[in-house]
XYZ file of C-alpha atoms in Angstrom:
328
model
C -13.139 -5.980 -4.579
C -11.759 -9.439 -3.857
C -14.218 -11.795 -2.131
C -14.114 -11.437 1.631
C -12.806 -7.825 1.549
C -15.212 -5.273 2.972
C -15.463 -1.625 2.072
C -15.067 -0.791 5.753
C -11.489 -2.037 5.741
C -8.729 0.501 6.392
C -6.856 1.744 3.367
C -4.023 -0.752 3.801
C -6.488 -3.626 3.961
C -8.250 -2.461 0.821
C -4.899 -2.190 -0.970
C -4.040 -5.709 0.143
C -7.273 -7.068 -1.302
C -6.756 -5.209 -4.569
C -3.261 -6.685 -4.893
C -4.584 -10.173 -4.284
C -7.346 -9.672 -6.831
C -4.911 -8.433 -9.456
C -2.559 -11.313 -8.879
C -5.035 -14.153 -9.052
C -6.274 -15.231 -12.485
C -9.492 -17.184 -12.746
C -9.462 -20.727 -11.441
C -9.931 -23.598 -13.851
C -12.920 -25.769 -12.899
C -12.975 -24.193 -9.418
C -12.155 -26.291 -6.350
C -15.148 -28.571 -6.913
C -14.076 -29.556 -10.406
C -10.437 -30.133 -9.478
C -11.423 -32.316 -6.523
C -13.800 -34.366 -8.677
C -11.074 -34.884 -11.298
C -8.744 -36.178 -8.594
C -11.442 -38.504 -7.231
C -11.988 -39.987 -10.693
C -8.249 -40.445 -11.093
C -8.023 -42.231 -7.746
C -10.498 -44.838 -9.003
C -8.383 -45.533 -12.081
C -4.876 -45.765 -10.626
C -2.813 -48.907 -10.952
C -1.741 -50.533 -7.652
C 1.811 -49.330 -8.187
C 0.837 -45.742 -8.857
C -1.570 -45.807 -5.922
C 1.247 -46.923 -3.620
C 3.577 -44.171 -4.827
C 0.893 -41.504 -4.412
C 0.178 -42.697 -0.870
C 3.888 -42.712 -0.027
C 4.286 -39.107 -1.210
C 1.093 -37.658 0.257
C 0.788 -39.864 3.323
C -2.522 -41.108 1.935
C -4.175 -41.748 -1.407
C -6.268 -38.600 -1.116
C -5.284 -36.598 -4.211
C -8.494 -34.584 -3.958
C -7.162 -32.930 -0.803
C -4.272 -31.391 -2.766
C -6.068 -30.813 -6.065
C -6.312 -27.057 -5.480
C -2.912 -26.608 -3.838
C -1.590 -24.673 -6.829
C -4.586 -22.309 -6.756
C -4.341 -21.809 -3.005
C -0.622 -21.138 -3.383
C -1.260 -17.972 -5.355
C -2.656 -16.142 -2.330
C 0.020 -17.490 0.030
C 2.363 -14.769 -1.221
C 0.164 -12.323 0.678
C -0.130 -14.622 3.713
C -3.763 -15.175 2.802
C -5.865 -18.288 2.260
C -5.354 -21.807 3.624
C -1.618 -21.781 2.789
C -0.988 -18.248 4.013
C 1.176 -19.438 6.905
C 2.406 -22.728 5.467
C 6.233 -22.598 5.377
C 6.534 -24.975 2.428
C 4.021 -22.995 0.396
C 5.723 -19.704 1.236
C 9.103 -21.147 0.270
C 7.704 -22.401 -3.035
C 6.114 -19.041 -3.741
C 9.405 -17.303 -2.987
C 11.316 -19.648 -5.285
C 8.731 -19.337 -8.078
C 7.040 -15.924 -7.734
C 5.460 -16.173 -11.207
C 3.804 -19.547 -10.611
C 0.403 -17.993 -11.288
C 1.350 -17.953 -14.967
C 1.868 -21.720 -14.998
C -1.873 -22.431 -15.125
C -2.631 -21.528 -18.744
C -1.425 -20.958 -22.276
C -3.061 -18.262 -24.421
C -3.353 -19.627 -27.953
C -5.402 -18.272 -30.871
C -8.558 -20.294 -31.426
C -7.545 -21.213 -34.964
C -4.439 -23.032 -33.743
C -4.857 -26.635 -34.833
C -2.184 -28.208 -32.649
C -0.198 -27.314 -29.583
C 3.537 -27.410 -30.214
C 6.272 -25.715 -28.193
C 6.836 -23.421 -31.179
C 3.180 -22.458 -31.651
C 2.025 -18.890 -31.062
C 1.307 -18.390 -27.376
C 3.348 -21.336 -26.110
C 5.807 -20.469 -23.346
C 8.531 -22.388 -21.485
C 6.475 -21.936 -18.292
C 2.990 -22.523 -19.703
C 0.635 -25.154 -18.316
C 1.803 -27.789 -20.808
C 5.474 -27.398 -19.975
C 4.845 -27.252 -16.232
C 2.766 -30.446 -16.267
C 5.626 -32.127 -18.118
C 8.129 -30.628 -15.668
C 6.164 -32.141 -12.770
C 6.470 -35.586 -14.335
C 10.206 -35.016 -14.600
C 10.520 -34.288 -10.885
C 8.524 -37.408 -10.008
C 10.987 -39.369 -12.130
C 13.990 -37.961 -10.324
C 15.037 -35.253 -12.763
C 14.154 -31.643 -13.324
C 14.229 -28.686 -10.950
C 15.728 -29.762 -7.629
C 13.877 -26.948 -5.818
C 10.569 -28.763 -6.380
C 9.840 -31.647 -4.032
C 8.027 -34.770 -5.174
C 5.012 -33.761 -3.119
C 4.932 -30.380 -4.807
C 5.385 -32.006 -8.210
C 2.464 -34.332 -7.553
C 0.311 -31.368 -6.474
C 1.341 -29.598 -9.679
C 0.491 -32.541 -11.906
C -2.881 -33.211 -10.264
C -3.847 -29.582 -10.727
C -2.357 -28.842 -14.125
C -3.902 -31.858 -15.821
C -7.215 -30.376 -14.742
C -6.244 -26.932 -16.013
C -5.173 -28.390 -19.347
C -8.644 -29.823 -19.901
C -10.448 -26.528 -19.246
C -10.849 -25.168 -22.791
C -10.431 -21.511 -21.839
C -7.102 -22.214 -20.156
C -5.751 -23.000 -23.630
C -7.908 -21.314 -26.294
C -7.994 -17.538 -26.177
C -9.925 -14.833 -27.998
C -7.980 -12.207 -29.959
C -9.883 -9.199 -31.260
C -9.829 -6.323 -33.669
C -11.158 -3.404 -31.682
C -12.084 0.200 -32.333
C -13.153 -0.335 -35.940
C -16.889 -0.905 -35.379
C -19.492 -0.960 -32.638
C -18.394 -4.401 -31.504
C -15.204 -6.366 -30.950
C -14.348 -8.655 -33.860
C -13.029 -12.102 -32.931
C -9.970 -13.189 -34.945
C -9.187 -16.901 -34.911
C -6.447 -17.213 -37.564
C -3.073 -17.270 -35.734
C -1.447 -15.539 -38.702
C -3.679 -12.494 -38.129
C -3.524 -12.213 -34.331
C -0.024 -10.792 -33.869
C -0.259 -7.566 -31.902
C -3.990 -7.859 -31.252
C -5.380 -7.565 -27.718
C -6.931 -10.666 -26.169
C -9.596 -11.496 -23.623
C -7.368 -13.499 -21.271
C -9.223 -16.721 -21.883
C -12.665 -15.161 -21.537
C -11.841 -13.243 -18.352
C -12.800 -9.909 -19.922
C -15.974 -11.192 -21.650
C -19.024 -10.246 -19.556
C -22.484 -11.687 -20.201
C -24.070 -9.840 -17.255
C -23.564 -6.900 -14.891
C -21.997 -8.876 -12.060
C -18.247 -8.778 -11.510
C -18.120 -12.574 -11.892
C -20.421 -12.740 -14.934
C -17.445 -13.657 -17.119
C -17.226 -16.307 -19.800
C -14.230 -17.874 -18.080
C -15.987 -18.022 -14.725
C -19.031 -19.505 -16.441
C -16.873 -22.459 -17.497
C -15.073 -22.701 -14.175
C -18.168 -22.751 -12.012
C -21.587 -22.589 -13.656
C -21.098 -25.310 -16.251
C -19.350 -27.548 -13.714
C -22.357 -27.407 -11.406
C -24.735 -28.004 -14.281
C -22.903 -31.216 -15.231
C -24.236 -33.049 -12.176
C -26.593 -30.511 -10.585
C -24.487 -30.380 -7.435
C -21.684 -28.515 -5.733
C -20.477 -31.695 -4.048
C -17.229 -32.990 -5.618
C -18.127 -36.576 -4.798
C -21.502 -36.270 -6.468
C -19.826 -34.781 -9.517
C -17.183 -37.522 -9.495
C -19.881 -40.218 -9.558
C -21.320 -38.685 -12.726
C -17.889 -38.355 -14.308
C -16.931 -41.933 -13.464
C -19.985 -43.171 -15.356
C -18.839 -41.119 -18.351
C -15.392 -42.713 -18.056
C -16.901 -46.192 -17.897
C -18.864 -45.528 -21.076
C -16.106 -43.815 -23.058
C -12.762 -44.378 -21.351
C -11.661 -47.120 -23.700
C -11.514 -44.553 -26.500
C -9.683 -41.925 -24.450
C -6.133 -43.109 -24.845
C -3.340 -40.759 -25.807
C -0.775 -42.019 -28.323
C 2.955 -41.468 -28.164
C 5.419 -40.787 -25.362
C 3.575 -40.038 -22.128
C 6.092 -37.306 -21.336
C 4.393 -35.259 -24.078
C 0.771 -36.251 -23.496
C -0.012 -32.774 -22.087
C 0.612 -31.359 -25.571
C -2.092 -33.624 -27.004
C -4.511 -32.661 -24.225
C -3.913 -28.977 -24.958
C -4.741 -29.641 -28.617
C -8.016 -31.258 -27.528
C -8.818 -28.206 -25.418
C -8.231 -25.936 -28.410
C -10.965 -27.805 -30.283
C -13.274 -27.523 -27.264
C -12.497 -23.804 -26.940
C -13.684 -23.220 -30.500
C -17.020 -24.694 -29.461
C -17.084 -22.526 -26.328
C -16.578 -19.350 -28.355
C -18.887 -20.323 -31.211
C -21.984 -19.634 -29.117
C -20.867 -16.147 -28.099
C -21.952 -12.858 -29.709
C -19.440 -10.077 -29.043
C -20.562 -6.518 -28.467
C -18.907 -3.281 -27.469
C -15.517 -3.273 -25.811
C -13.698 -0.941 -23.468
C -9.920 -0.658 -23.492
C -7.213 0.198 -21.010
C -4.653 2.959 -21.564
C -2.276 0.581 -23.314
C -4.924 -0.796 -25.658
C -5.575 -3.898 -23.569
C -9.136 -5.176 -23.322
C -10.819 -4.432 -20.008
C -14.389 -5.405 -20.879
C -16.348 -6.885 -23.766
C -20.121 -7.189 -23.560
C -21.212 -10.593 -24.806
C -24.379 -12.582 -25.304
C -24.624 -16.351 -24.992
C -26.733 -18.223 -27.526
C -30.049 -19.686 -26.276
C -28.649 -23.201 -26.672
C -25.259 -22.429 -25.113
C -25.744 -24.759 -22.145
C -27.226 -27.480 -24.331
C -24.055 -27.440 -26.426
C -21.443 -26.713 -23.787
C -22.515 -28.723 -20.728
C -21.723 -31.993 -22.572
C -18.339 -30.544 -23.576
C -17.581 -29.631 -19.959
C -18.730 -33.061 -18.794
C -16.452 -34.788 -21.291
C -13.428 -32.624 -20.525
C -13.825 -33.127 -16.768
C -14.139 -36.886 -17.184
C -11.197 -37.004 -19.579
C -9.091 -35.018 -17.128
C -9.731 -37.577 -14.397
C -8.907 -40.523 -16.610
C -5.886 -38.853 -18.203
C -4.497 -37.952 -14.789
C -4.678 -41.593 -13.768
C -3.178 -42.746 -17.056
C -0.129 -40.503 -16.803
C 0.429 -41.403 -13.147
C 0.233 -45.070 -14.123
C 2.990 -44.493 -16.698
C 5.385 -42.491 -14.524
C 8.703 -44.183 -13.780
C 8.628 -43.211 -10.131
C 11.914 -42.309 -8.452
C 11.927 -43.291 -4.792
């Protein structure tokens, strides 16, 4: 049952919680990670970008809106911090499928994100980050305000850097005692997938998922804290040491495509330390559960990857905001 829903609820309340749970995919980096990314970005903004952000938000506090897009997904049910926010409810009405904007499910063997690549969609996280830039520059969907576009960009740059929001496991199932991971895009057509690790369980708990492990556990192991500001201090040191090498070539309007390609490479690392066991399927052949084991050195390998991706997200967010041709 969705967190906060008790078994003593009346039937209608239980149904409500089930609907919320079904609607909400896993959160990239959790609220702590998204806030820390925004805090790092704030430290690396140009004066001009800083002024535009403050004019749109009423302050320079991007961390306060870093999870707006995640919180929005429960507003449809009048739940969560935006459950009674008229602007959020209007946005959710205008874009009822905005929960699908947070990810792109690409086979692990994909070497580069392109709009034509398998799994890419017109409303995937890459396209929606680019669409947000368009609104900030005075073009694009007129239903999206500049504040909403800024909230989108702050959040989706973070999502783009979470490897399992881009790389996705496809499997041959039912042919042996364990699910067989298929990485080659040419061989994944028609195969069921694990929804970015959301159906891969390393333990008995309902949140013992590979995706949740990246969203929450690895984030907290990066700095040994749940405090976004403590995490941001660690990430800023990583930026200071490496930021000069973290530039993205080409037109900034398409930088999200390059960041998705980087996440594909990181996702291959994330999956390389996973042993896949038995699977259970839904009535339509979709994967409901795969038992997995994490290698003994999984954290040793993957915590540095998470640290780098979080730090890169903060710097890249600042870099793209510094490039935007803001439309007043």
